[in-house]
Coordinates of C-alpha atoms in Angstrom, one line a residue:
M1 CA 7.7 25.6 -4.8
T2 CA 7.3 22.7 -7.3
A3 CA 8.2 19.1 -6.5
T4 CA 11.0 19.3 -9.1
E5 CA 12.5 22.4 -7.5
S6 CA 12.4 21.0 -3.9
G7 CA 13.6 17.7 -5.2
G8 CA 16.5 19.5 -6.8
S9 CA 17.6 20.7 -3.3
V10 CA 18.2 17.1 -2.3
V11 CA 20.2 16.4 -5.5
R12 CA 22.3 19.5 -4.8
R13 CA 23.0 18.3 -1.3
I14 CA 24.2 15.0 -2.6
L15 CA 26.3 16.7 -5.4
L16 CA 27.9 19.0 -2.9
G17 CA 28.6 16.2 -0.5
S18 CA 30.3 14.2 -3.2
Q19 CA 32.4 17.1 -4.3
L20 CA 33.5 17.7 -0.7
R21 CA 34.4 14.1 -0.4
R22 CA 36.5 14.2 -3.6
L23 CA 38.3 17.3 -2.3
R24 CA 39.0 15.7 1.0
E25 CA 40.3 12.5 -0.5
S26 CA 42.5 14.3 -3.0
R27 CA 44.2 16.1 -0.1
G28 CA 44.7 12.9 1.9
I29 CA 42.6 14.3 4.8
T30 CA 40.8 11.9 7.0
R31 CA 37.1 12.3 8.0
E32 CA 38.2 12.6 11.6
A33 CA 40.5 15.5 10.7
A34 CA 37.8 17.2 8.6
G35 CA 35.4 16.8 11.5
Y36 CA 37.8 18.4 13.9
S37 CA 38.2 21.4 11.7
I38 CA 34.5 22.2 11.9
R39 CA 34.0 21.2 15.5
A40 CA 32.1 18.0 14.5
S41 CA 32.5 14.2 14.5
E42 CA 33.7 11.9 11.8
S43 CA 30.2 10.6 11.5
K44 CA 28.9 14.1 10.8
I45 CA 31.4 14.4 7.9
S46 CA 30.2 11.1 6.6
R47 CA 26.6 12.2 6.6
M48 CA 27.5 15.5 4.9
E49 CA 29.4 13.7 2.2
L50 CA 26.4 11.4 1.6
G51 CA 24.1 14.4 1.4
R52 CA 22.1 13.2 4.4
V53 CA 22.2 16.4 6.3
S54 CA 21.9 20.2 5.6
F55 CA 25.0 22.3 5.3
K56 CA 26.0 25.3 7.4
S57 CA 27.8 27.9 5.2
R58 CA 30.5 28.3 7.9
D59 CA 31.2 24.6 7.9
V60 CA 31.5 24.5 4.1
E61 CA 33.8 27.6 4.2
D62 CA 36.0 26.0 6.8
L63 CA 36.2 22.7 4.9
L64 CA 37.1 24.4 1.6
T65 CA 39.9 26.3 3.4
L66 CA 41.1 23.0 4.9
Y67 CA 41.0 21.4 1.4
G68 CA 43.0 24.2 -0.1
V69 CA 40.2 25.7 -2.2
V70 CA 41.2 29.3 -2.3
E71 CA 40.1 30.4 -5.8
E72 CA 37.1 32.8 -5.3
G73 CA 35.1 31.5 -8.2
E74 CA 35.3 27.8 -7.1
R75 CA 34.5 28.7 -3.5
D76 CA 31.5 30.9 -4.5
A77 CA 30.1 28.1 -6.7
L78 CA 30.3 25.5 -3.9
L79 CA 28.9 27.9 -1.3
G80 CA 26.0 28.8 -3.7
L81 CA 25.3 25.1 -4.0
A82 CA 25.2 24.8 -0.2
R83 CA 22.6 27.6 -0.1
E84 CA 20.5 25.9 -2.7
A85 CA 20.8 22.6 -1.0
N86 CA 19.3 23.9 2.2
V87 CA 15.9 24.9 0.5
A88 CA 13.2 23.0 2.4
G89 CA 11.1 20.6 0.3
W90 CA 7.4 20.7 0.0
W91 CA 7.2 17.6 2.2
H92 CA 8.7 19.4 5.1
S93 CA 5.2 20.2 6.3
Y94 CA 4.6 16.4 6.6
S95 CA 7.6 15.8 8.8
D96 CA 5.3 14.7 11.7
V97 CA 4.3 11.6 9.7
L98 CA 7.5 10.9 7.8
P99 CA 10.0 8.3 8.9
G100 CA 13.4 9.7 9.2
W101 CA 14.8 7.9 6.2
F102 CA 12.1 8.9 3.7
P103 CA 12.5 12.7 3.0
T104 CA 15.7 12.0 1.1
Y105 CA 13.8 9.5 -1.1
I106 CA 11.0 11.9 -1.8
G107 CA 13.5 14.6 -2.9
L108 CA 15.3 12.2 -5.2
E109 CA 12.0 10.9 -6.6
G110 CA 11.0 14.5 -7.4
A111 CA 14.4 15.2 -9.2
A112 CA 14.7 11.9 -11.1
S113 CA 14.4 11.8 -14.9
L114 CA 13.8 8.0 -14.9
I115 CA 12.1 6.0 -12.1
R116 CA 12.1 2.2 -12.4
I117 CA 10.4 0.1 -9.7
Y118 CA 9.6 -3.5 -8.9
E119 CA 6.8 -4.1 -6.4
V120 CA 5.6 -7.3 -4.8
Q121 CA 3.4 -6.6 -1.8
F122 CA 1.1 -3.9 -3.1
V123 CA 0.6 -1.4 -5.9
H124 CA 3.4 1.2 -5.8
G125 CA 2.7 4.5 -4.0
L126 CA 2.9 6.6 -7.2
L127 CA 0.1 4.5 -8.7
Q128 CA -2.3 4.2 -5.8
T129 CA -5.8 5.6 -5.8
E130 CA -6.8 7.6 -2.7
A131 CA -9.1 4.8 -1.5
Y132 CA -6.4 2.1 -2.0
A133 CA -3.8 4.3 -0.3
H134 CA -6.1 4.7 2.6
A135 CA -6.6 1.0 2.9
V136 CA -2.8 0.3 2.7
V137 CA -1.9 3.0 5.3
T138 CA -4.7 1.9 7.7
R139 CA -3.5 -1.8 7.4
G140 CA -0.1 -0.6 8.6
M141 CA -1.5 0.9 11.8
R142 CA -1.7 -1.2 14.9
D143 CA -4.7 0.9 16.2
P144 CA -6.1 2.8 13.3
D145 CA -9.1 4.2 15.3
K146 CA -6.6 6.2 17.4
H147 CA -4.6 7.5 14.4
C148 CA -7.3 8.8 12.0
A149 CA -5.6 12.2 11.6
E150 CA -2.2 10.6 10.9
I151 CA -3.7 8.2 8.4
E152 CA -5.3 11.1 6.5
R153 CA -2.0 13.0 6.4
R154 CA -0.1 10.0 5.2
V155 CA -2.6 9.5 2.4
A156 CA -2.4 13.2 1.5
L157 CA 1.4 13.0 1.4
R158 CA 1.2 10.0 -1.0
L159 CA -1.3 11.9 -3.3
E160 CA 1.0 14.9 -3.3
R161 CA 4.0 12.7 -4.3
Q162 CA 2.0 11.4 -7.3
K163 CA 2.0 14.9 -8.9
V164 CA 5.5 14.3 -10.0
L165 CA 4.2 12.0 -12.8
V166 CA 2.1 14.7 -14.3
S167 CA 4.4 17.7 -13.7
E168 CA 5.9 19.8 -16.5
R169 CA 9.2 17.8 -16.1
A170 CA 7.6 14.5 -15.4
P171 CA 10.1 11.6 -15.3
R172 CA 9.8 8.4 -17.3
F173 CA 8.2 5.8 -15.0
H174 CA 8.7 2.1 -15.6
A175 CA 6.9 -0.1 -13.2
V176 CA 6.9 -3.9 -12.8
L177 CA 4.2 -5.2 -10.5
D178 CA 4.1 -8.8 -9.4
E179 CA 0.7 -10.3 -10.0
A180 CA 0.5 -10.9 -6.2
A181 CA 0.4 -7.1 -5.7
L182 CA -2.7 -6.9 -8.0
R183 CA -4.6 -9.8 -6.4
R184 CA -3.9 -9.1 -2.7
P185 CA -6.9 -7.2 -1.5
Y186 CA -6.6 -3.9 0.3
G187 CA -10.0 -2.5 1.1
D188 CA -13.2 -3.9 -0.3
R189 CA -14.1 -5.0 -3.8
A190 CA -15.0 -1.5 -4.9
V191 CA -11.6 -0.2 -3.8
M192 CA -9.7 -3.0 -5.7
Q193 CA -11.9 -2.4 -8.8
G194 CA -11.1 1.3 -8.7
Q195 CA -7.4 0.6 -8.3
L196 CA -7.3 -1.7 -11.2
R197 CA -9.2 0.7 -13.4
H198 CA -6.7 3.4 -12.4
L199 CA -3.8 1.3 -13.4
L200 CA -5.3 0.7 -16.8
D201 CA -5.7 4.5 -17.2
V202 CA -2.3 5.4 -16.0
S203 CA -0.6 2.7 -18.2
E204 CA -1.7 4.7 -21.2
A205 CA 0.2 7.8 -20.2
P206 CA 3.1 8.6 -22.6
N207 CA 5.7 8.6 -19.8
V208 CA 4.5 5.5 -18.0
T209 CA 5.3 1.9 -18.8
L210 CA 3.5 -0.7 -16.8
Q211 CA 4.3 -4.4 -16.8
V212 CA 3.0 -7.3 -14.8
M213 CA 5.0 -10.3 -13.7
P214 CA 2.4 -13.1 -14.0
F215 CA 2.2 -16.1 -11.6
G216 CA 2.5 -18.3 -14.6
Y217 CA 6.1 -17.3 -15.3
G218 CA 7.2 -19.1 -12.1
G219 CA 10.5 -18.2 -10.4
H220 CA 12.0 -15.0 -11.8
S221 CA 14.8 -12.4 -11.3
G222 CA 13.0 -10.4 -8.6
E223 CA 13.8 -13.0 -5.9
A224 CA 15.4 -10.4 -3.6
G225 CA 12.2 -8.4 -3.3
A226 CA 11.0 -4.9 -4.1
F227 CA 13.3 -2.0 -5.0
A228 CA 13.4 1.2 -6.9
M229 CA 16.1 2.7 -9.2
L230 CA 16.4 6.4 -9.8
S231 CA 18.3 8.1 -12.6
F232 CA 19.0 11.8 -12.9
P233 CA 19.7 14.3 -15.6
E234 CA 22.8 15.6 -13.7
S235 CA 25.8 13.7 -15.1
D236 CA 27.6 14.0 -11.8
L237 CA 25.0 12.0 -10.0
S238 CA 25.0 8.2 -10.3
D239 CA 21.9 6.0 -10.3
I240 CA 20.6 5.2 -6.8
V241 CA 18.8 2.1 -5.7
Y242 CA 16.4 2.4 -2.9
M243 CA 15.0 -0.4 -0.7
E244 CA 12.7 0.0 2.3
Q245 CA 13.1 -2.1 5.4
L246 CA 11.0 -2.4 8.5
T247 CA 12.7 0.3 10.5
S248 CA 15.0 2.0 8.0
A249 CA 15.9 2.2 4.3
L250 CA 18.9 1.3 2.2
Y251 CA 20.3 3.7 -0.4
V252 CA 22.8 2.0 -2.8
D253 CA 25.0 4.1 -5.0
K254 CA 28.2 2.2 -5.5
R255 CA 28.6 1.6 -9.2
E256 CA 29.3 -2.1 -9.0
E257 CA 26.3 -2.7 -6.7
V258 CA 24.0 -0.5 -8.8
A259 CA 25.1 -2.5 -11.9
Q260 CA 23.8 -5.7 -10.3
Y261 CA 20.4 -4.2 -9.7
E262 CA 20.5 -2.7 -13.3
R263 CA 20.9 -6.2 -14.6
V264 CA 18.0 -7.6 -12.5
M265 CA 15.8 -4.7 -13.6
K266 CA 16.5 -5.4 -17.2
W267 CA 15.8 -9.1 -16.7
L268 CA 12.5 -8.3 -15.0
H269 CA 11.5 -6.1 -18.0
Q270 CA 12.3 -9.0 -20.3
E271 CA 10.6 -11.7 -18.2
S272 CA 7.4 -9.8 -17.5
A273 CA 4.4 -9.5 -19.7
G274 CA 4.6 -6.6 -22.2
P275 CA 2.6 -3.5 -21.7
E276 CA -0.4 -4.6 -23.8
E277 CA -0.4 -8.1 -22.4
S278 CA -0.2 -6.6 -19.0
R279 CA -3.3 -4.5 -19.6
D280 CA -5.1 -7.7 -20.7
L281 CA -4.0 -9.3 -17.4
L282 CA -5.3 -6.3 -15.5
R283 CA -8.6 -6.5 -17.3
G284 CA -8.9 -10.2 -16.5
I285 CA -8.3 -9.6 -12.8
L286 CA -10.8 -6.8 -12.9
Q287 CA -13.5 -8.9 -14.5
A288 CA -12.9 -11.7 -11.9
L289 CA -13.7 -9.2 -9.2

């Protein structure tokens, strides 16, 4: 199974959830009533409509009946979507080292046609070398000597994610890295040198645009911190903003809120050094090492 195919299952889950929500709302049915019809809670209906959980065919059938969907063709299409949405992603085998909120993001990342990110603390995961990723993951462990196997699996997961950028249906990837992310050392000098050289190489890829927000610019539009924006080829799926927190993550898909992040991302693109100037900055930092 390719990253794109398994990522598509997450997208289908979200699409099915949104369609179920629209059907429920059009009939004036509450989440509580919908949950009762499938022997579940209101919160379960909410998670289903957000695409955060898998779907049981029986539940979808019962909800469609409750919502008055009786035409065989429409029912079959939605039930088929439910079956496709339950396909396990390639990352399922890494579930032992994945925080609960992250599998959804990996699936969305694998299905996106455009990924835009702003990063402050360190180089973004899709752009990390193996040695740099190892240093980042190790730094996040309280007692790394006791978690060697987990560290290796987390690094392997990160490298597997990176295949999306060179896949047959690779997305466009536009990254803005704060200069702090390039100068903050993870690992020794050789690790940082290798990471900077890798960024120079990746920045030449036809589907990658890399910009640096230099210290010299001063205050800028990214004051709220790091975030990612994902866009999809499916017209029914709106852009999604993703932000990691210490113990969870936030997924933003309300149009008015996404629009604010869209404006900030555009300002970051305008304020940052252009691609060629950014490569010059990278070369300068590399030489200083």
